[in-house]
Coordinates of N, CA and C and ligand atoms in Angstrom, one line a residue:
M294 N -110.9 63.5 -46.2 CA -109.8 63.6 -45.3 C -109.6 65.1 -45.0
F295 N -108.9 65.4 -43.9 CA -108.6 66.7 -43.5 C -107.2 67.1 -43.9
T296 N -107.0 68.2 -44.6 CA -105.7 68.6 -45.0 C -105.2 69.6 -43.9
T297 N -103.9 69.7 -43.7 CA -103.5 70.7 -42.8 C -103.7 72.1 -43.3
P298 N -104.4 73.0 -42.5 CA -104.8 74.3 -43.0 C -103.7 75.2 -43.5
P299 N -103.9 75.8 -44.6 CA -102.8 76.8 -45.0 C -103.1 78.1 -44.3
I300 N -103.1 78.1 -42.9 CA -103.4 79.3 -42.3 C -102.1 79.6 -41.4
S301 N -102.0 80.9 -41.1 CA -100.9 81.2 -40.1 C -101.6 81.5 -38.8
E302 N -101.1 81.2 -37.8 CA -101.7 81.6 -36.5 C -100.6 81.8 -35.5
S303 N -100.9 82.6 -34.5 CA -99.9 83.0 -33.4 C -99.7 81.8 -32.6
P304 N -98.5 81.7 -32.0 CA -98.3 80.6 -31.0 C -99.2 80.6 -29.8
V305 N -99.8 81.8 -29.6 CA -100.7 82.0 -28.5 C -101.9 81.1 -28.8
M306 N -102.5 81.2 -30.0 CA -103.7 80.5 -30.4 C -103.3 79.0 -30.3
A307 N -102.2 78.5 -30.9 CA -101.9 77.1 -30.9 C -101.8 76.7 -29.4
G308 N -101.2 77.5 -28.6 CA -101.1 77.1 -27.2 C -102.4 77.0 -26.5
R309 N -103.3 77.9 -26.8 CA -104.6 77.9 -26.2 C -105.4 76.6 -26.6
R310 N -105.2 76.2 -28.0 CA -105.9 75.0 -28.5 C -105.3 73.8 -27.6
N311 N -104.0 73.7 -27.4 CA -103.5 72.6 -26.7 C -104.0 72.5 -25.3
Q312 N -104.1 73.8 -24.7 CA -104.8 73.8 -23.3 C -106.2 73.3 -23.3
L313 N -106.9 73.6 -24.4 CA -108.4 73.2 -24.5 C -108.4 71.6 -24.6
V314 N -107.5 71.1 -25.3 CA -107.4 69.6 -25.5 C -107.1 69.0 -24.0
A315 N -106.2 69.5 -23.3 CA -105.9 69.1 -21.9 C -107.1 69.2 -21.0
E316 N -107.9 70.3 -21.2 CA -109.1 70.5 -20.4 C -110.2 69.4 -20.7
L317 N -110.3 69.1 -22.0 CA -111.2 68.2 -22.4 C -110.9 66.8 -21.9
R318 N -109.6 66.4 -21.8 CA -109.1 65.2 -21.3 C -109.5 65.1 -19.9
Q319 N -109.2 66.3 -19.1 CA -109.5 66.4 -17.7 C -111.1 66.2 -17.4
K320 N -111.8 66.6 -18.3 CA -113.3 66.5 -18.2 C -113.8 65.2 -18.6
G321 N -112.9 64.3 -19.0 CA -113.3 62.9 -19.3 C -113.4 62.4 -20.7
I322 N -113.0 63.2 -21.6 CA -112.9 62.8 -23.0 C -111.7 61.9 -23.1
V323 N -111.9 60.7 -23.6 CA -110.8 59.6 -23.6 C -110.3 59.2 -25.1
D324 N -111.2 59.5 -26.0 CA -110.9 59.0 -27.4 C -109.8 59.8 -28.0
E325 N -108.7 59.2 -28.3 CA -107.5 60.0 -28.8 C -107.8 60.5 -30.2
Q326 N -108.6 59.8 -30.9 CA -108.9 60.3 -32.3 C -109.7 61.7 -32.2
V327 N -110.5 61.7 -31.3 CA -111.3 62.9 -31.1 C -110.4 64.1 -30.5
L328 N -109.6 63.8 -29.6 CA -108.7 64.8 -28.9 C -107.6 65.3 -30.0
Q329 N -107.2 64.4 -30.8 CA -106.3 64.8 -31.8 C -106.9 65.7 -32.8
A330 N -108.2 65.4 -33.2 CA -108.9 66.1 -34.2 C -109.1 67.6 -33.6
I331 N -109.5 67.7 -32.4 CA -109.8 69.0 -31.8 C -108.4 69.8 -31.7
G332 N -107.3 69.0 -31.6 CA -106.0 69.7 -31.5 C -105.5 70.1 -32.8
R333 N -106.2 69.7 -33.9 CA -105.7 70.1 -35.3 C -106.7 71.2 -35.9
V334 N -107.9 71.3 -35.5 CA -108.9 72.2 -36.2 C -108.8 73.5 -35.6
P335 N -108.5 74.6 -36.4 CA -108.4 76.0 -35.9 C -109.8 76.6 -35.7
R336 N -110.2 76.4 -34.4 CA -111.6 77.0 -34.1 C -111.8 78.4 -34.4
Q337 N -110.7 79.2 -34.4 CA -110.9 80.6 -34.7 C -111.4 80.9 -36.0
L338 N -111.2 80.0 -37.0 CA -111.8 80.2 -38.4 C -113.3 80.1 -38.4
F339 N -113.9 79.4 -37.4 CA -115.4 79.3 -37.3 C -116.1 80.2 -36.3
F340 N -115.3 81.2 -35.9 CA -115.7 82.1 -34.8 C -115.9 83.4 -35.2
P341 N -116.9 84.2 -34.7 CA -117.0 85.6 -35.1 C -115.7 86.4 -34.9
K342 N -115.5 87.3 -35.8 CA -114.2 88.1 -35.7 C -114.3 88.9 -34.4
D343 N -113.2 89.4 -33.9 CA -113.1 90.4 -32.8 C -113.4 89.7 -31.5
F344 N -113.4 88.3 -31.4 CA -113.7 87.7 -30.1 C -112.6 86.7 -29.8
E345 N -111.4 87.0 -30.2 CA -110.3 86.0 -30.1 C -110.0 85.4 -28.8
Q346 N -110.3 86.1 -27.7 CA -110.0 85.6 -26.4 C -111.0 84.6 -26.0
F347 N -112.1 84.5 -26.7 CA -113.1 83.5 -26.3 C -113.0 82.2 -27.2
V348 N -112.1 82.1 -28.2 CA -112.1 81.1 -29.2 C -111.9 79.7 -28.5
Y349 N -110.9 79.5 -27.6 CA -110.6 78.3 -27.0 C -111.1 78.1 -25.6
R350 N -112.1 78.9 -25.2 CA -112.8 78.7 -24.0 C -113.8 77.5 -24.2
D351 N -114.0 76.7 -23.1 CA -114.9 75.6 -23.4 C -116.3 76.1 -23.1
A352 N -116.9 76.7 -24.1 CA -118.2 77.4 -24.0 C -118.8 77.5 -25.4
P353 N -120.1 77.4 -25.5 CA -120.7 77.8 -26.8 C -120.6 79.3 -27.0
F354 N -120.8 79.8 -28.2 CA -120.8 81.2 -28.5 C -121.7 81.6 -29.7
P355 N -122.4 82.7 -29.7 CA -123.3 83.2 -30.7 C -122.6 83.3 -31.9
I356 N -123.2 82.8 -33.0 CA -122.7 82.9 -34.4 C -123.6 83.7 -35.4
G357 N -124.7 84.3 -34.7 CA -125.7 85.0 -35.5 C -126.9 84.1 -35.9
H358 N -128.0 84.8 -36.4 CA -129.2 84.1 -36.7 C -129.8 83.2 -35.5
G359 N -129.5 83.7 -34.3 CA -130.0 83.0 -33.1 C -129.3 81.7 -32.9
Q360 N -128.2 81.4 -33.5 CA -127.6 80.0 -33.4 C -126.2 80.2 -32.7
T361 N -125.8 79.0 -32.3 CA -124.4 79.0 -31.6 C -123.5 78.0 -32.2
I362 N -122.2 78.3 -32.0 CA -121.1 77.2 -32.2 C -121.2 76.4 -30.9
S363 N -121.3 75.0 -31.1 CA -121.4 74.2 -29.8 C -120.1 74.4 -28.9
Q364 N -120.4 74.0 -27.7 CA -119.3 74.0 -26.6 C -118.2 72.9 -27.1
P365 N -117.0 73.2 -27.0 CA -116.0 72.1 -27.5 C -116.3 70.7 -26.7
Y366 N -116.6 70.8 -25.5 CA -116.8 69.5 -24.7 C -118.0 68.8 -25.4
T367 N -119.0 69.5 -25.8 CA -120.2 68.8 -26.4 C -119.8 68.3 -27.8
V368 N -119.0 69.0 -28.6 CA -118.5 68.5 -29.9 C -117.6 67.2 -29.6
A369 N -116.8 67.3 -28.6 CA -115.9 66.1 -28.3 C -116.8 64.9 -27.8
F370 N -117.8 65.3 -27.0 CA -118.6 64.2 -26.4 C -119.4 63.4 -27.5
Q371 N -120.1 64.2 -28.4 CA -120.9 63.7 -29.4 C -120.0 62.9 -30.4
S372 N -118.7 63.4 -30.7 CA -117.8 62.8 -31.6 C -117.4 61.5 -31.0
Q373 N -117.2 61.5 -29.8 CA -116.7 60.2 -29.1 C -117.8 59.2 -29.2
L374 N -119.0 59.6 -29.0 CA -120.1 58.6 -28.9 C -120.4 57.9 -30.3
L375 N -120.0 58.7 -31.4 CA -120.2 58.1 -32.7 C -119.3 56.9 -33.1
Q376 N -118.2 56.9 -32.4 CA -117.2 55.7 -32.7 C -116.9 55.5 -34.1
I377 N -116.5 56.6 -34.7 CA -116.2 56.5 -36.2 C -114.9 55.9 -36.6
K378 N -114.9 55.1 -37.6 CA -113.6 54.5 -38.2 C -113.3 55.4 -39.4
S379 N -112.1 55.4 -39.6 CA -111.7 56.3 -40.9 C -112.3 55.8 -42.1
G380 N -112.8 56.9 -42.9 CA -113.4 56.5 -44.2 C -114.9 56.3 -44.1
E381 N -115.4 56.2 -42.9 CA -116.9 56.0 -42.7 C -117.6 57.3 -43.1
K382 N -119.0 57.0 -43.5 CA -119.8 58.1 -44.0 C -120.6 58.6 -42.8
V383 N -120.5 59.9 -42.6 CA -121.2 60.5 -41.4 C -122.1 61.7 -41.9
L384 N -123.4 61.7 -41.4 CA -124.3 62.9 -41.7 C -124.4 63.7 -40.5
E385 N -124.2 65.0 -40.6 CA -124.4 65.9 -39.5 C -125.7 66.8 -39.9
I386 N -126.5 66.8 -38.9 CA -127.7 67.7 -39.0 C -127.4 69.0 -38.2
G387 N -127.4 70.1 -38.9 CA -127.1 71.4 -38.2 C -125.7 71.8 -38.4
T388 N -125.3 72.3 -39.6 CA -124.0 72.7 -39.8 C -123.5 73.8 -39.0
G389 N -124.3 74.8 -38.8 CA -123.9 76.0 -38.0 C -122.7 76.6 -38.5
S390 N -121.7 76.7 -37.6 CA -120.4 77.3 -38.0 C -119.6 76.4 -38.9
G391 N -119.8 75.1 -38.8 CA -119.1 74.2 -39.6 C -117.9 73.5 -38.9
Y392 N -117.9 73.9 -37.5 CA -116.7 73.4 -36.7 C -116.8 72.0 -36.4
Q393 N -118.1 71.4 -36.0 CA -118.2 70.0 -35.7 C -117.9 69.2 -37.0
A394 N -118.4 69.7 -38.2 CA -118.1 69.0 -39.4 C -116.5 68.9 -39.6
A395 N -115.9 69.9 -39.4 CA -114.4 69.9 -39.6 C -113.8 69.0 -38.6
V396 N -114.2 68.9 -37.4 CA -113.7 67.9 -36.4 C -113.9 66.5 -36.8
L397 N -115.1 66.2 -37.4 CA -115.4 64.8 -37.8 C -114.5 64.5 -39.0
S398 N -114.3 65.5 -39.9 CA -113.5 65.3 -41.1 C -112.0 65.0 -40.6
A399 N -111.6 65.8 -39.6 CA -110.2 65.6 -39.1 C -110.0 64.1 -38.5
M400 N -111.2 63.5 -38.0 CA -111.2 62.2 -37.4 C -111.2 61.1 -38.6
G401 N -111.2 61.6 -39.8 CA -111.2 60.7 -41.0 C -112.5 60.3 -41.6
A402 N -113.6 60.9 -41.1 CA -114.9 60.6 -41.7 C -115.0 61.3 -43.0
H403 N -115.9 60.6 -43.8 CA -116.4 61.4 -45.1 C -117.7 62.0 -44.7
V404 N -117.7 63.4 -44.6 CA -118.7 64.1 -43.9 C -119.7 64.7 -44.9
F405 N -121.1 64.5 -44.6 CA -122.1 65.2 -45.3 C -122.8 66.1 -44.1
T406 N -123.0 67.3 -44.4 CA -123.7 68.2 -43.4 C -124.8 69.0 -44.0
I407 N -125.8 69.2 -43.2 CA -127.1 69.9 -43.7 C -127.5 71.0 -42.8
E408 N -127.9 72.1 -43.3 CA -128.3 73.3 -42.5 C -129.5 74.0 -43.2
T409 N -130.4 74.5 -42.3 CA -131.6 75.2 -42.8 C -131.3 76.6 -43.1
V410 N -130.4 77.3 -42.3 CA -130.2 78.7 -42.4 C -129.1 79.1 -43.5
L411 N -129.6 79.4 -44.7 CA -128.7 79.6 -45.8 C -127.5 80.5 -45.5
P412 N -127.7 81.7 -44.9 CA -126.4 82.5 -44.7 C -125.4 81.8 -43.8
L413 N -125.8 81.0 -42.9 CA -124.9 80.3 -42.1 C -124.1 79.2 -42.9
L414 N -124.9 78.6 -43.7 CA -124.4 77.5 -44.5 C -123.2 78.1 -45.4
K415 N -123.6 79.3 -46.0 CA -122.6 79.9 -46.9 C -121.4 80.3 -46.3
E416 N -121.5 80.8 -45.0 CA -120.2 81.2 -44.2 C -119.4 79.9 -43.9
A417 N -120.2 78.9 -43.5 CA -119.4 77.6 -43.1 C -118.7 77.0 -44.4
L418 N -119.4 77.1 -45.5 CA -118.8 76.6 -46.7 C -117.5 77.3 -47.1
K419 N -117.5 78.6 -46.8 CA -116.2 79.4 -47.1 C -115.1 78.9 -46.3
V420 N -115.3 78.6 -45.1 CA -114.2 78.2 -44.1 C -113.9 76.8 -44.4
L421 N -114.8 75.9 -44.6 CA -114.6 74.5 -44.8 C -113.9 74.3 -46.2
K422 N -114.0 75.2 -47.2 CA -113.4 75.1 -48.4 C -111.8 75.3 -48.1
I423 N -111.5 76.3 -47.3 CA -110.1 76.5 -46.9 C -109.5 75.3 -46.3
L424 N -110.2 74.6 -45.5 CA -109.7 73.5 -44.8 C -109.7 72.2 -45.5
D425 N -110.8 71.9 -46.2 CA -111.0 70.6 -46.7 C -112.4 70.6 -47.6
N426 N -112.1 70.5 -49.0 CA -113.2 70.7 -49.8 C -113.9 69.4 -50.0
Q427 N -113.6 68.4 -49.2 CA -114.4 67.1 -49.4 C -115.5 67.0 -48.5
I428 N -115.8 68.0 -47.6 CA -116.9 68.0 -46.7 C -118.1 68.4 -47.6
Q429 N -119.2 67.7 -47.7 CA -120.2 68.0 -48.6 C -121.4 68.7 -47.8
C430 N -121.7 70.0 -48.2 CA -122.6 70.8 -47.5 C -123.9 70.9 -48.3
F431 N -125.0 70.8 -47.5 CA -126.4 70.9 -48.1 C -127.2 71.9 -47.4
H432 N -128.1 72.5 -48.2 CA -129.2 73.4 -47.6 C -130.5 72.6 -47.5
G433 N -131.1 72.6 -46.3 CA -132.4 71.9 -46.3 C -132.8 71.6 -44.9
D434 N -133.9 70.9 -44.8 CA -134.4 70.3 -43.5 C -133.8 69.0 -43.2
G435 N -132.9 69.0 -42.3 CA -132.2 67.8 -41.9 C -133.1 66.8 -41.1
T436 N -134.2 67.2 -40.7 CA -135.1 66.1 -40.1 C -135.5 65.1 -41.2
L437 N -135.4 65.5 -42.4 CA -135.7 64.5 -43.6 C -134.5 63.7 -43.9
G438 N -133.3 64.0 -43.3 CA -132.1 63.3 -43.6 C -131.5 63.8 -44.9
L439 N -130.7 63.0 -45.6 CA -130.2 63.3 -46.9 C -130.1 62.0 -47.7
P440 N -131.4 61.7 -48.2 CA -131.6 60.3 -48.7 C -130.6 60.0 -49.9
A441 N -130.3 61.0 -50.6 CA -129.5 60.8 -51.9 C -128.1 60.1 -51.5
S442 N -127.6 60.3 -50.3 CA -126.3 59.7 -50.0 C -126.4 58.6 -49.0
A443 N -127.7 58.3 -48.6 CA -127.8 57.3 -47.5 C -127.5 55.9 -48.1
P444 N -127.2 54.9 -47.3 CA -127.2 54.9 -45.9 C -125.8 55.3 -45.2
Y445 N -126.0 55.8 -44.0 CA -124.8 56.3 -43.3 C -124.2 55.4 -42.2
D446 N -123.0 55.4 -41.9 CA -122.5 54.7 -40.8 C -122.8 55.3 -39.5
A447 N -123.0 56.7 -39.5 CA -123.3 57.4 -38.3 C -124.0 58.7 -38.7
I448 N -124.8 59.1 -37.8 CA -125.6 60.4 -37.9 C -125.5 61.2 -36.6
I449 N -125.2 62.5 -36.7 CA -125.1 63.3 -35.6 C -126.0 64.5 -35.7
V450 N -126.9 64.7 -34.7 CA -127.8 65.8 -34.7 C -127.3 66.8 -33.7
T451 N -127.0 68.1 -34.1 CA -126.4 69.2 -33.3 C -127.4 70.2 -32.9
A452 N -128.7 69.9 -32.9 CA -129.8 70.8 -32.4 C -130.7 69.8 -31.6
G453 N -131.4 70.5 -30.7 CA -132.3 69.6 -29.7 C -133.7 69.3 -30.3
A454 N -133.8 67.9 -30.4 CA -135.0 67.4 -31.1 C -136.1 67.0 -30.1
P455 N -137.5 67.2 -30.5 CA -138.5 66.8 -29.6 C -138.6 65.3 -29.5
E456 N -138.2 64.6 -30.6 CA -138.3 63.2 -30.8 C -137.3 62.7 -31.8
V457 N -137.1 61.4 -32.0 CA -136.2 60.9 -33.0 C -136.8 61.0 -34.3
P458 N -136.2 61.7 -35.3 CA -136.8 61.8 -36.6 C -136.7 60.4 -37.3
K459 N -137.9 59.8 -37.7 CA -137.8 58.5 -38.2 C -136.9 58.3 -39.5
N460 N -136.9 59.4 -40.3 CA -136.0 59.3 -41.6 C -134.6 59.1 -41.2
L461 N -134.1 59.5 -40.1 CA -132.7 59.4 -39.7 C -132.4 57.9 -39.4
I462 N -133.3 57.2 -38.7 CA -133.1 55.8 -38.5 C -133.2 55.0 -39.8
D463 N -134.1 55.4 -40.7 CA -134.2 54.7 -42.0 C -132.9 54.9 -42.8
Q464 N -132.2 56.0 -42.5 CA -131.0 56.2 -43.4 C -129.7 55.8 -42.7
L465 N -129.8 55.1 -41.7 CA -128.7 54.5 -40.9 C -128.4 53.1 -41.5
K466 N -127.1 52.7 -41.5 CA -126.8 51.3 -41.9 C -127.1 50.5 -40.7
V467 N -127.3 49.2 -40.8 CA -127.4 48.2 -39.7 C -126.1 48.3 -38.9
G468 N -126.2 48.5 -37.6 CA -125.0 48.6 -36.8 C -124.5 50.1 -36.7
G469 N -125.2 51.0 -37.5 CA -124.9 52.4 -37.5 C -125.4 53.1 -36.2
K470 N -124.8 54.3 -35.9 CA -125.2 55.0 -34.8 C -125.8 56.3 -35.0
L471 N -126.8 56.7 -34.2 CA -127.4 58.1 -34.3 C -127.2 58.7 -32.9
V472 N -126.5 59.8 -32.9 CA -126.3 60.6 -31.7 C -127.1 61.8 -31.7
I473 N -128.0 61.9 -30.7 CA -129.0 63.0 -30.9 C -129.5 63.4 -29.5
P474 N -129.6 64.7 -29.3 CA -130.1 65.3 -28.0 C -131.6 65.5 -28.1
I475 N -132.3 64.8 -27.1 CA -133.8 64.9 -27.3 C -134.4 65.4 -26.0
G476 N -135.4 66.2 -26.0 CA -136.0 66.8 -24.8 C -137.4 67.3 -25.1
D477 N -138.3 67.3 -24.0 CA -139.6 67.7 -24.3 C -139.7 69.3 -24.2
K478 N -138.7 69.9 -23.9 CA -138.6 71.4 -24.0 C -137.5 71.8 -25.1
P479 N -137.7 72.9 -25.8 CA -136.8 73.2 -26.9 C -135.4 73.6 -26.3
D480 N -135.2 73.8 -25.1 CA -133.9 74.2 -24.6 C -133.2 73.3 -23.6
S481 N -133.7 72.1 -23.5 CA -133.1 71.2 -22.5 C -133.3 69.8 -23.0
Q482 N -132.2 69.1 -23.0 CA -132.3 67.8 -23.7 C -131.4 66.7 -22.9
T483 N -131.7 65.4 -23.2 CA -130.8 64.4 -22.8 C -130.1 63.8 -24.0
M484 N -128.8 63.5 -23.9 CA -128.1 63.0 -25.1 C -128.3 61.4 -25.2
Y485 N -128.7 61.0 -26.5 CA -129.0 59.6 -26.7 C -128.0 59.1 -27.8
R486 N -127.7 57.8 -27.7 CA -127.1 57.1 -28.8 C -128.0 55.9 -29.2
L487 N -128.4 55.9 -30.4 CA -129.3 54.8 -30.9 C -128.4 54.0 -31.9
T488 N -128.5 52.6 -31.7 CA -127.7 51.7 -32.6 C -128.8 50.9 -33.3
K489 N -128.7 50.9 -34.6 CA -129.7 50.1 -35.4 C -129.4 48.6 -35.5
N490 N -130.5 47.9 -35.3 CA -130.3 46.4 -35.4 C -130.8 46.0 -36.8
S491 N -130.5 44.6 -37.1 CA -130.7 44.1 -38.4 C -132.2 44.1 -38.7
D492 N -133.1 44.1 -37.7 CA -134.6 44.1 -37.9 C -135.1 45.5 -38.0
G493 N -134.2 46.6 -37.9 CA -134.7 47.9 -38.1 C -135.0 48.6 -36.7
S494 N -135.1 47.7 -35.7 CA -135.3 48.3 -34.3 C -134.0 49.0 -33.9
V495 N -134.0 49.7 -32.7 CA -132.9 50.4 -32.2 C -132.6 50.1 -30.8
N496 N -131.3 50.1 -30.4 CA -131.0 50.0 -29.0 C -130.7 51.4 -28.5
K497 N -131.3 51.9 -27.4 CA -131.1 53.3 -27.0 C -130.3 53.4 -25.8
E498 N -129.3 54.2 -25.7 CA -128.5 54.5 -24.5 C -128.6 56.0 -24.2
S499 N -128.6 56.4 -23.0 CA -128.7 57.7 -22.6 C -127.5 58.3 -21.8
F500 N -127.1 59.5 -22.1 CA -125.8 60.1 -21.5 C -126.0 61.4 -20.9
G501 N -127.0 61.7 -20.2 CA -127.1 62.9 -19.4 C -127.5 64.1 -20.1
P502 N -127.7 65.2 -19.3 CA -128.3 66.4 -19.7 C -127.4 67.3 -20.6
F503 N -127.9 68.0 -21.6 CA -127.2 68.9 -22.4 C -128.2 70.0 -22.8
R504 N -127.6 71.1 -23.4 CA -128.5 72.2 -23.8 C -128.1 72.6 -25.2
F505 N -129.1 72.4 -26.1 CA -128.8 72.8 -27.5 C -129.9 73.9 -27.9
V506 N -129.6 74.5 -29.0 CA -130.7 75.3 -29.7 C -131.7 74.3 -30.4
P507 N -133.0 74.7 -30.6 CA -133.9 73.8 -31.0 C -133.7 73.3 -32.5
L508 N -134.0 72.0 -32.7 CA -134.1 71.4 -34.0 C -135.4 71.9 -34.7
K509 N -135.3 72.5 -35.9 CA -136.6 73.0 -36.5 C -137.0 71.9 -37.5
G510 N -138.0 72.2 -38.2 CA -138.3 71.3 -39.4 C -139.5 70.4 -39.2
K511 N -139.6 69.6 -40.2 CA -140.9 68.7 -40.3 C -141.0 67.8 -39.1
E512 N -139.8 67.2 -38.7 CA -139.9 66.3 -37.5 C -139.2 67.0 -36.3
G513 N -139.1 68.3 -36.3 CA -138.5 69.0 -35.2 C -139.5 70.0 -34.5
W514 N -139.1 71.0 -33.8 CA -139.9 72.0 -33.3 C -140.4 73.0 -34.4
N515 N -141.7 73.5 -34.3 CA -142.1 74.4 -35.4 C -142.0 75.8 -35.0
Ligands
SAH629 N1 -122.8 71.9 -35.4 C1 -122.7 73.3 -35.2 C2 -123.6 73.8 -34.1 C3 -124.9 74.1 -34.7 S1 -126.1 74.9 -33.7 C4 -121.3 73.8 -35.0 O1 -120.3 73.1 -34.9 O2 -121.2 75.1 -35.0 C5 -127.5 74.1 -34.5 C6 -127.7 74.3 -36.0 O3 -128.8 73.5 -36.4 C7 -128.2 75.8 -36.2 O4 -127.2 76.3 -37.1 C8 -129.5 75.6 -36.8 O5 -129.8 76.6 -37.8 C9 -129.5 74.3 -37.4 N2 -130.7 73.5 -37.5 C10 -131.9 73.6 -36.8 N3 -132.8 72.9 -37.3 C11 -132.3 72.2 -38.4 C12 -132.8 71.3 -39.4 N4 -134.1 70.9 -39.4 N5 -132.0 70.9 -40.4 C13 -130.8 71.4 -40.6 N6 -130.3 72.3 -39.7 C14 -131.0 72.6 -38.6

């Protein structure tokens, strides 16, 4: 669960966050659980210092190591597609700043997150500890999933994959959902939601174009 952060912030920051929530609503996000979570997570904690004025713009932003914190709309869109119920186990591939993990936790999910770039993971861990020490962070190749804690109710991939990593389907519960951007170029993807059937096959729905940094690793881009 997500605890109210012991941080002090200016009313300006809180106001900008409320405005962002209104903007996401206007752009078509309808899931109240998602909107409330975004309304509660202080994005400034996951953001590079000295760029305060950009924190609540609906845009991605560089966080170092060639990676980005995802655009809030994208975070909201993927979170909405997951259709999480409180207490469900969710695996995130690509911790990055840790912001998406915090939003999922604020939605009531039990979050596991995995990242390949160790310095990014360490930074994210510091911030997530302030907010919620129940998010479990791992270092490694997320295309292999996280078998030790499988199966998951939902899996979210926050980097662009060339194809669906088979391990991730294997580690989903029956009825579980995998939300993943897939594209045949490293910088341009279509968002997909895959739902696992009892015979191990999947139903695939597509949700339009998005742009992510590439998913690396064994079943990613090399
Ligand atoms: N969810 C993040 C956005 C991350 S950007 C946020 O909220 O800020 C995508 C991240 O995926 C990058 O940090 C990148 O290093 C990571 N990544 C890429 N390939 C990966 C892999 N195979 N396993 C785990 N993480 C990976």
